[in-house]
Coordinates of C-alpha atoms and ligand atoms in Angstrom, one line a residue:
M1 CA 96.3 89.8 70.1
Q2 CA 95.1 86.3 72.6
I3 CA 93.5 87.9 75.9
I4 CA 93.5 84.7 78.2
S5 CA 92.9 83.6 81.9
T6 CA 95.7 83.9 83.8
R7 CA 94.4 80.0 84.8
S8 CA 93.0 78.3 82.5
E9 CA 94.7 79.2 78.8
A10 CA 91.0 77.9 77.1
I11 CA 88.9 81.0 78.8
E12 CA 90.0 83.3 76.3
A13 CA 88.1 86.6 75.4
T14 CA 88.5 89.6 73.6
S15 CA 89.9 92.6 74.6
A16 CA 86.0 94.6 74.5
E17 CA 85.5 91.1 76.6
A18 CA 88.0 91.2 78.8
V19 CA 87.2 95.0 79.4
L20 CA 83.3 93.8 80.2
R21 CA 83.5 91.5 82.3
G22 CA 86.7 92.1 84.6
L23 CA 87.0 88.9 85.9
A24 CA 87.0 86.2 84.1
P25 CA 84.6 83.1 85.0
D26 CA 87.2 80.6 86.1
G27 CA 88.9 83.7 88.9
G28 CA 91.1 84.1 87.3
L29 CA 93.0 87.2 85.7
Y30 CA 92.9 88.4 81.5
C31 CA 95.6 89.1 80.9
P32 CA 97.5 89.0 77.3
R33 CA 99.5 85.8 76.1
S34 CA 102.4 88.0 75.3
L35 CA 103.1 91.8 75.5
S36 CA 106.3 91.6 72.4
D37 CA 104.8 91.2 70.4
M38 CA 102.8 94.4 69.6
G39 CA 104.1 96.1 66.9
V40 CA 104.9 99.4 69.5
D41 CA 108.4 101.5 68.9
Y42 CA 108.3 103.2 71.8
K43 CA 110.8 105.4 70.0
Q44 CA 108.5 106.6 67.6
L45 CA 106.0 107.8 70.9
L46 CA 107.9 109.9 72.9
D47 CA 107.7 113.0 71.4
M48 CA 103.9 112.4 70.5
D49 CA 102.3 114.3 73.9
F50 CA 99.8 112.5 76.1
E51 CA 96.7 112.2 74.6
A52 CA 98.2 110.6 71.1
M53 CA 100.4 109.4 73.3
A54 CA 97.5 107.2 75.3
A55 CA 95.5 106.4 72.0
R56 CA 98.0 104.2 70.6
L57 CA 99.6 102.1 73.2
L58 CA 96.1 101.7 74.8
C59 CA 95.3 100.6 70.8
A60 CA 97.8 98.5 71.0
L61 CA 97.2 96.9 74.3
L62 CA 92.3 96.4 73.3
P63 CA 93.2 95.9 70.2
S64 CA 89.6 96.0 70.1
F65 CA 88.8 99.2 69.3
S66 CA 90.4 101.0 66.1
L67 CA 92.5 104.1 66.7
E68 CA 89.8 106.5 65.4
E69 CA 88.1 104.9 68.6
M70 CA 90.5 104.8 70.6
E71 CA 91.5 109.0 69.9
E72 CA 87.6 109.9 70.2
L73 CA 88.2 108.0 73.9
V74 CA 90.8 109.5 75.1
H75 CA 90.2 112.7 74.0
R76 CA 87.4 113.3 76.1
A77 CA 88.1 110.9 79.3
Y78 CA 91.8 113.1 79.7
A79 CA 91.1 116.8 77.8
G80 CA 91.0 120.0 80.4
K81 CA 90.4 117.2 83.3
F82 CA 93.7 117.5 84.9
E83 CA 95.5 120.1 86.2
T84 CA 98.2 119.9 83.9
A85 CA 97.6 119.7 80.4
D86 CA 100.2 116.9 80.0
V87 CA 98.8 115.1 82.7
T88 CA 101.2 113.5 84.4
P89 CA 103.9 115.7 85.1
T90 CA 106.8 114.9 86.4
V91 CA 109.0 116.5 88.2
P92 CA 113.2 117.2 88.7
V93 CA 113.4 116.2 92.4
G94 CA 117.3 116.5 93.8
E95 CA 118.9 113.9 91.7
D96 CA 116.3 112.2 90.9
T97 CA 112.8 112.9 88.7
V98 CA 109.1 112.5 90.3
L99 CA 105.9 111.2 88.8
E100 CA 103.6 112.7 89.4
L101 CA 100.5 110.9 88.8
F102 CA 97.7 112.5 91.3
R103 CA 96.8 115.9 89.1
G104 CA 93.4 114.6 88.4
P105 CA 89.6 115.2 89.9
T106 CA 90.7 113.1 93.3
G107 CA 94.0 113.5 93.9
A108 CA 95.1 110.2 93.2
F109 CA 97.1 108.5 90.3
K110 CA 93.9 105.7 90.5
D111 CA 92.3 108.8 87.9
V112 CA 94.7 108.1 84.9
A113 CA 93.5 104.7 84.8
L114 CA 89.5 105.2 85.9
S115 CA 88.7 108.7 83.7
I116 CA 88.8 106.5 80.6
L117 CA 87.8 103.3 82.5
P118 CA 83.9 104.1 82.3
H119 CA 83.8 105.6 78.3
L120 CA 86.3 102.2 77.5
L121 CA 83.5 100.2 79.7
T122 CA 80.8 101.7 77.9
A123 CA 82.3 101.4 74.3
A124 CA 82.8 97.6 75.4
R125 CA 79.3 97.0 76.4
E126 CA 78.1 98.6 72.5
K127 CA 80.9 96.4 71.0
C128 CA 79.9 93.9 71.5
H129 CA 76.0 93.9 71.3
Q130 CA 75.4 94.2 75.1
K131 CA 72.0 95.1 75.9
E132 CA 71.9 95.2 80.0
D133 CA 73.0 97.9 82.3
I134 CA 76.9 97.7 84.5
L135 CA 76.5 97.0 87.2
I136 CA 80.4 97.8 88.7
L137 CA 81.8 96.9 91.9
T138 CA 85.0 97.5 93.1
A139 CA 86.7 97.1 96.1
T140 CA 88.7 99.7 97.5
S141 CA 91.4 100.8 99.7
G142 CA 90.7 104.2 99.6
D143 CA 91.6 106.0 96.5
T144 CA 90.2 104.1 94.5
G145 CA 86.5 104.6 95.3
K146 CA 86.6 107.9 94.7
A147 CA 88.0 108.3 91.7
A148 CA 86.3 104.8 90.3
M149 CA 82.8 107.3 92.0
A150 CA 83.8 110.5 89.9
G151 CA 84.4 108.8 87.1
F152 CA 81.2 106.4 86.9
E153 CA 79.2 110.1 88.4
D154 CA 76.3 109.7 86.3
V155 CA 77.3 108.1 83.4
P156 CA 74.3 106.3 81.3
G157 CA 74.1 101.9 81.5
T158 CA 76.0 102.1 84.3
G159 CA 75.8 101.4 88.3
I160 CA 78.7 101.7 90.7
I161 CA 79.5 100.4 94.4
V162 CA 82.3 100.8 96.4
F163 CA 83.5 98.2 99.3
Y164 CA 85.9 99.9 101.8
P165 CA 87.2 99.0 104.9
Q166 CA 85.9 100.3 107.7
G167 CA 88.9 103.2 110.0
G168 CA 90.6 101.7 107.0
V169 CA 91.4 104.6 105.2
S170 CA 92.1 107.7 105.8
P171 CA 89.7 110.2 107.5
V172 CA 89.9 112.7 104.7
Q173 CA 89.2 109.7 102.0
R174 CA 86.4 108.7 103.1
L175 CA 85.1 112.2 103.0
Q176 CA 85.5 112.2 99.4
M177 CA 83.7 108.8 99.4
V178 CA 80.2 109.3 101.3
T179 CA 79.9 113.0 100.2
Q180 CA 80.5 111.9 96.4
P181 CA 76.8 112.6 93.6
G182 CA 75.7 110.6 91.5
K183 CA 72.3 108.9 91.2
N184 CA 73.8 106.1 90.4
V185 CA 76.8 105.7 92.9
Q186 CA 77.0 104.2 96.4
A187 CA 80.3 103.7 99.0
C188 CA 79.3 101.3 101.9
A189 CA 81.9 100.6 104.8
V190 CA 82.8 97.1 105.3
M191 CA 83.8 95.8 108.8
G192 CA 86.9 94.5 107.5
N193 CA 89.5 94.9 106.2
F194 CA 91.1 95.8 102.6
D195 CA 91.5 92.1 101.8
D196 CA 88.5 91.2 103.7
A197 CA 86.8 94.0 100.6
Q198 CA 88.3 92.9 97.7
T199 CA 88.0 89.2 98.7
G200 CA 84.4 89.7 99.3
V201 CA 83.7 91.8 96.0
K202 CA 85.2 88.9 94.4
K203 CA 82.8 85.4 95.9
A204 CA 80.4 87.6 94.3
F205 CA 81.9 87.5 91.4
G206 CA 81.4 84.2 91.5
D207 CA 78.1 83.5 93.3
L208 CA 76.3 86.0 91.5
S209 CA 77.0 86.3 88.1
G210 CA 74.0 84.0 86.5
A211 CA 71.7 85.1 89.4
A212 CA 68.3 84.8 88.8
A213 CA 67.7 88.2 90.4
L214 CA 70.7 90.1 88.7
K215 CA 69.0 88.9 85.5
E216 CA 65.7 90.2 85.9
K217 CA 67.0 93.9 87.0
G218 CA 69.1 93.5 83.4
L219 CA 72.3 93.4 85.6
V220 CA 75.5 92.5 84.7
L221 CA 78.3 92.4 86.5
S222 CA 82.1 94.2 86.0
S223 CA 84.6 96.0 88.2
A224 CA 86.9 99.7 88.7
N225 CA 90.0 97.3 90.4
S226 CA 92.8 96.6 88.8
I227 CA 91.9 92.9 88.2
N228 CA 89.7 94.9 85.1
L229 CA 92.6 95.1 82.1
G230 CA 90.5 98.5 81.2
R231 CA 92.5 100.1 84.8
L232 CA 95.6 98.2 84.1
A233 CA 96.0 99.5 80.7
P234 CA 95.7 103.4 81.2
Q235 CA 98.3 102.7 83.4
T236 CA 101.3 101.9 81.3
V237 CA 101.0 105.3 79.2
Y238 CA 102.4 107.4 82.2
Y239 CA 105.8 105.4 81.9
F240 CA 106.4 106.5 79.2
K241 CA 105.5 109.9 78.9
A242 CA 107.9 110.1 81.5
Y243 CA 110.9 108.7 79.6
G244 CA 110.0 111.3 77.0
D245 CA 110.1 113.8 79.3
L246 CA 113.7 112.4 80.5
V247 CA 114.3 112.2 76.9
R248 CA 113.6 116.2 76.3
R249 CA 115.6 117.5 79.1
G250 CA 119.0 115.4 78.0
Q251 CA 118.0 113.7 81.1
I252 CA 119.0 110.2 78.9
Q253 CA 120.0 109.7 75.3
V254 CA 117.1 107.2 74.2
G255 CA 118.0 103.2 74.7
D256 CA 119.0 104.4 78.2
L257 CA 117.9 102.1 80.9
V258 CA 115.8 104.6 83.6
D259 CA 114.5 102.6 87.0
F260 CA 111.6 102.9 88.1
V261 CA 110.3 102.9 92.1
V262 CA 107.0 101.9 92.8
P263 CA 104.4 102.6 95.5
T264 CA 102.5 99.2 95.9
G265 CA 99.9 97.6 97.4
N266 CA 97.8 95.5 94.4
F267 CA 100.7 95.5 92.2
G268 CA 99.2 96.8 90.0
D269 CA 100.7 100.0 89.3
I270 CA 104.3 98.0 88.8
L271 CA 103.4 95.7 86.7
A272 CA 101.7 97.8 84.2
G273 CA 105.4 99.3 83.7
F274 CA 106.2 95.4 83.8
F275 CA 104.1 96.0 80.7
A276 CA 105.8 98.8 79.0
K277 CA 108.7 97.3 79.5
Q278 CA 107.8 94.3 77.7
M279 CA 106.2 96.4 75.2
G280 CA 109.6 97.9 74.6
L281 CA 110.7 100.7 76.9
P282 CA 114.0 100.7 77.9
I283 CA 113.6 100.2 81.9
G284 CA 115.9 98.8 84.0
K285 CA 115.0 98.0 87.6
L286 CA 111.4 98.3 88.6
V287 CA 111.6 99.0 92.4
C288 CA 108.5 98.1 94.7
A289 CA 108.1 100.0 97.5
S290 CA 106.0 98.6 101.4
N291 CA 105.0 99.7 104.1
Q292 CA 105.4 97.5 107.4
N293 CA 102.5 95.0 105.7
D294 CA 105.5 93.9 103.7
V295 CA 104.7 91.1 101.7
L296 CA 105.6 91.9 98.2
T297 CA 108.7 92.7 99.9
D298 CA 109.5 89.0 101.3
F299 CA 108.6 87.4 98.1
L300 CA 110.4 89.2 96.0
R301 CA 113.0 88.0 97.6
T302 CA 112.1 84.9 99.3
G303 CA 110.2 83.4 96.6
V304 CA 107.5 82.3 99.2
Y305 CA 104.6 84.0 99.4
D306 CA 103.5 84.1 103.1
R307 CA 99.8 86.0 104.2
N308 CA 100.2 84.5 107.3
R309 CA 101.2 87.4 109.7
P310 CA 100.0 90.6 111.3
F311 CA 97.6 93.0 109.4
F312 CA 99.4 96.8 109.9
R313 CA 96.9 99.6 109.6
T314 CA 99.7 102.5 108.5
C315 CA 100.0 106.1 107.8
S316 CA 99.3 104.6 103.8
P317 CA 96.4 103.5 104.0
S318 CA 95.6 103.3 100.4
M319 CA 99.6 100.2 100.7
D320 CA 97.8 97.8 103.6
I321 CA 97.1 94.8 101.5
L322 CA 98.4 91.1 102.1
I323 CA 96.9 89.2 99.1
S324 CA 98.4 92.1 95.9
S325 CA 96.1 90.2 93.5
N326 CA 98.0 91.5 90.2
L327 CA 101.3 89.2 91.5
E328 CA 98.9 86.5 89.8
R329 CA 99.8 88.3 86.4
M330 CA 102.8 88.8 86.7
L331 CA 103.6 85.0 87.2
Y332 CA 101.7 84.2 85.0
L333 CA 104.3 86.5 83.1
C334 CA 107.6 85.5 84.1
C335 CA 105.8 81.3 83.1
E336 CA 103.2 81.5 80.6
D337 CA 101.9 78.2 82.7
T338 CA 98.3 78.5 83.4
Q339 CA 98.3 74.6 85.5
L340 CA 101.0 76.5 87.6
I341 CA 99.0 79.7 88.0
A342 CA 96.4 78.1 88.6
H343 CA 97.7 75.7 91.0
L344 CA 99.4 78.2 93.4
M345 CA 96.8 81.1 93.7
E346 CA 94.9 77.1 94.4
E347 CA 97.2 77.2 97.5
L348 CA 97.1 80.6 98.3
K349 CA 92.9 80.8 99.4
Q350 CA 93.6 77.1 101.3
T351 CA 96.8 77.9 102.1
G352 CA 97.5 81.4 102.2
R353 CA 100.5 80.6 101.0
Y354 CA 103.1 79.6 98.2
D355 CA 106.4 78.7 96.9
V356 CA 107.3 79.8 93.5
P357 CA 110.0 77.3 91.7
A358 CA 113.3 78.5 91.8
G359 CA 113.9 79.6 87.6
L360 CA 110.8 81.9 88.8
L361 CA 112.1 83.3 91.1
I362 CA 115.5 84.5 89.1
K363 CA 113.8 85.5 87.1
L364 CA 111.7 88.3 89.1
K365 CA 114.5 88.9 91.0
R366 CA 116.3 90.3 87.4
L367 CA 113.1 92.6 87.8
F368 CA 112.4 94.1 90.5
F369 CA 114.0 95.1 93.5
A370 CA 112.5 95.3 96.5
A371 CA 112.4 97.1 99.8
S372 CA 109.5 98.9 102.9
C373 CA 110.1 100.7 105.5
D374 CA 107.1 101.1 108.3
D375 CA 104.5 104.8 109.6
E376 CA 108.3 105.8 111.3
Q377 CA 110.2 106.3 108.4
T378 CA 107.5 106.9 106.0
K379 CA 106.5 111.1 108.5
K380 CA 110.9 110.9 108.8
T381 CA 111.5 109.9 105.3
I382 CA 108.6 113.2 104.5
G383 CA 110.4 115.8 106.4
R384 CA 113.8 114.9 104.7
V385 CA 112.0 115.1 101.6
F386 CA 111.4 119.1 102.1
R387 CA 114.0 120.5 103.6
K388 CA 116.8 119.0 101.7
T389 CA 114.8 119.4 98.2
G390 CA 111.2 121.5 98.9
Y391 CA 109.7 118.5 97.4
L392 CA 106.4 118.1 99.7
C393 CA 105.1 114.1 99.2
D394 CA 102.7 112.5 100.3
P395 CA 103.2 108.8 102.6
H396 CA 102.4 106.7 99.7
T397 CA 105.5 108.8 97.9
A398 CA 107.6 108.5 100.8
V399 CA 107.3 105.6 101.2
A400 CA 108.8 105.4 97.6
F401 CA 111.1 107.5 98.2
E402 CA 113.0 105.7 101.2
A403 CA 113.1 102.0 99.0
A404 CA 114.6 104.3 96.7
R405 CA 117.5 105.3 99.2
Q406 CA 117.8 101.5 99.9
Y407 CA 117.9 100.9 96.2
K408 CA 120.4 103.6 95.7
A409 CA 122.5 102.2 98.4
A410 CA 122.3 98.4 98.0
C411 CA 123.1 99.3 93.9
P412 CA 125.6 102.1 92.9
D413 CA 125.8 101.2 89.4
H414 CA 121.6 102.1 88.9
H415 CA 120.1 103.9 86.3
P416 CA 118.8 107.8 86.2
V417 CA 115.5 106.9 89.3
V418 CA 111.9 108.0 88.5
I419 CA 109.8 108.7 91.7
L420 CA 106.4 107.4 91.2
S421 CA 104.5 109.7 93.2
T422 CA 100.6 108.5 93.7
A423 CA 98.5 110.9 96.0
S424 CA 98.3 114.6 97.2
P425 CA 99.7 115.2 100.6
Y426 CA 96.7 116.8 101.0
K427 CA 94.9 113.7 101.7
F428 CA 96.9 112.5 104.4
P429 CA 96.8 115.2 106.4
A430 CA 97.8 114.2 109.7
A431 CA 101.0 112.3 108.9
V432 CA 102.2 114.5 106.7
A433 CA 101.4 117.8 108.7
E434 CA 104.2 115.1 111.3
G435 CA 106.4 114.4 109.5
L436 CA 106.8 118.2 108.4
G437 CA 107.0 118.8 112.2
L438 CA 104.2 120.5 112.5
C439 CA 102.3 121.1 116.3
C440 CA 98.6 121.5 115.4
E441 CA 95.5 120.5 116.9
G442 CA 91.8 119.8 115.6
D443 CA 91.3 117.7 112.4
E444 CA 91.8 116.8 109.1
F445 CA 90.9 120.3 107.6
A446 CA 93.6 122.6 110.5
H447 CA 96.5 119.9 109.3
M448 CA 96.0 120.9 105.6
E449 CA 96.5 124.4 107.0
A450 CA 99.0 124.5 108.8
I451 CA 100.5 122.2 105.7
E452 CA 99.7 125.4 103.3
N453 CA 100.6 127.4 105.8
H454 CA 104.0 126.0 106.0
T455 CA 105.1 125.0 103.0
G456 CA 103.2 127.5 100.4
R457 CA 101.8 124.7 98.3
P458 CA 97.4 125.0 98.2
I459 CA 95.3 122.9 99.4
P460 CA 93.6 121.7 96.6
P461 CA 89.4 123.6 96.0
F462 CA 88.2 120.0 96.0
L463 CA 89.9 119.0 98.7
G464 CA 89.4 121.7 101.2
N465 CA 85.9 122.6 100.2
L466 CA 85.0 118.7 101.7
R467 CA 84.3 120.3 105.2
Q468 CA 81.2 122.0 103.7
M469 CA 79.6 119.3 101.6
P470 CA 76.9 116.7 102.8
P471 CA 77.7 112.7 103.9
L472 CA 75.9 110.7 101.6
H473 CA 76.5 107.6 102.1
E474 CA 77.3 105.8 105.6
D475 CA 75.6 103.0 105.2
V476 CA 78.0 100.1 107.2
I477 CA 78.3 96.7 106.8
P478 CA 79.0 93.5 107.8
L479 CA 81.2 91.3 105.5
S480 CA 78.7 88.8 105.7
D481 CA 75.3 90.9 104.1
M482 CA 78.2 92.5 101.0
E483 CA 75.7 89.8 98.5
R484 CA 72.5 91.0 100.1
Y485 CA 74.0 94.9 99.9
I486 CA 74.2 94.5 95.9
L487 CA 70.6 92.2 95.4
E488 CA 69.0 94.7 97.0
E489 CA 71.1 98.3 97.5
A490 CA 72.4 98.4 93.6
R491 CA 70.8 101.6 92.3
L492 CA 71.3 103.1 88.7
Ligands
PLP1 C1 96.3 102.3 94.6 C2 97.6 103.2 95.5 C3 99.0 102.6 95.8 C4 99.4 101.0 94.9 O1 99.3 100.7 93.2 P1 98.4 99.4 93.3 O2 98.3 99.4 91.9 O3 97.7 98.7 94.5 O4 99.8 98.6 93.2 C5 100.2 103.5 96.2 N1 98.9 104.4 97.2 C6 98.2 105.1 96.4 C7 98.4 106.8 97.1 C8 97.4 103.9 95.7 O5 96.2 104.6 95.8

């Protein structure tokens, strides 16, 4: 399988190189040229357990690794690390199915990919005979940061710096990051929003990759964001896993189409769904669910991507994003025209907007349905879903529940619907308590207790215990200081 940059066919990489580097040298994203000829037969995967399924799919997407190597990496990443042995359980809720992706060590769907990424990276480093240590730079809208810090904690030969928007993550998300131990991990607030942080990280890649200061320290840069193919590939697994669950429960026959509703920010999770579809899994529509930052909803309806609009801080902060990086891969895979992608991305950089050709928009509309909702609807949905079904969901998942409602109303001939649940409700206790109509005084932990008393769902200990943990990372810097910070503060 050939992997190229979305912006130039001349830039090629093996899958190990793509994982190791994170971002292509021209600023594009590493992407498989084609996903349909990988020799994956989904029917043979459906009866396998999560680990066996993951090893096969990851091996197809990252063929630098043999099946034996991948089985070993998968086992090290997942065995005993998640609440349930099947890693990503599915739960019938009303007439739909919820795919729970938050049963990992930090309560976020990012755990699925970030549990294995450190193992993939260190294995890729060996495969490529790279001597330098790896410095991971990551921008986070809240969840990637903690999941990546936990994944890389004390992994030899790696260090990680996480940049998060000051005031732009939930208080619990912030506490999770600033209390994370490990001598090679750091979190730093930047004075800007997520888009600023992500742009700063991408710029640092460009400016620092060949920098003498890094060479002297024996460091090369990589990324734990979903711009890294090694982040994306593990996310395809749970689409297959969920499909297998539906077959096992007799809700569908093998071959029936299933629709997936995905709370979306950087377009990584939903792109993994598209990967799964291209690899042969019978997926009908992918529903792109956005909060009030509805740049993707508009784009998928009109073909015009325009980030020149107000930025809202919402109660689903991990989706407060106006520049969805992975859309670039989606567009490339739909048109296979790297020149067009390079042109569109340059326009986005210069003017903040672009417009795709009509033929491309038609393809996108066939694949996706887009819907969005504001904070008020989100909180109402948390209450409505709990009252109607007894299911407790976080605000990001609530956005998906509301998008599913809009989708089913607009498309009565829809297929069975799977809603991706991306975070533990206890990461966003203030919004969840409000949605449930619990009026309570006090801090995040008081809200957690009120929710637990009302719903009977236990507070995950790793969130409840945050109250007692000392803060370890309290730096706050202006955006203009990111590169200096990286050069001076990096610890391995
Ligand atoms: C990151 C995140 C999302 C968005 O996923 P993308 O891959 O960025 O589209 C949704 N919900 C939660 C809770 C997240 O942490």
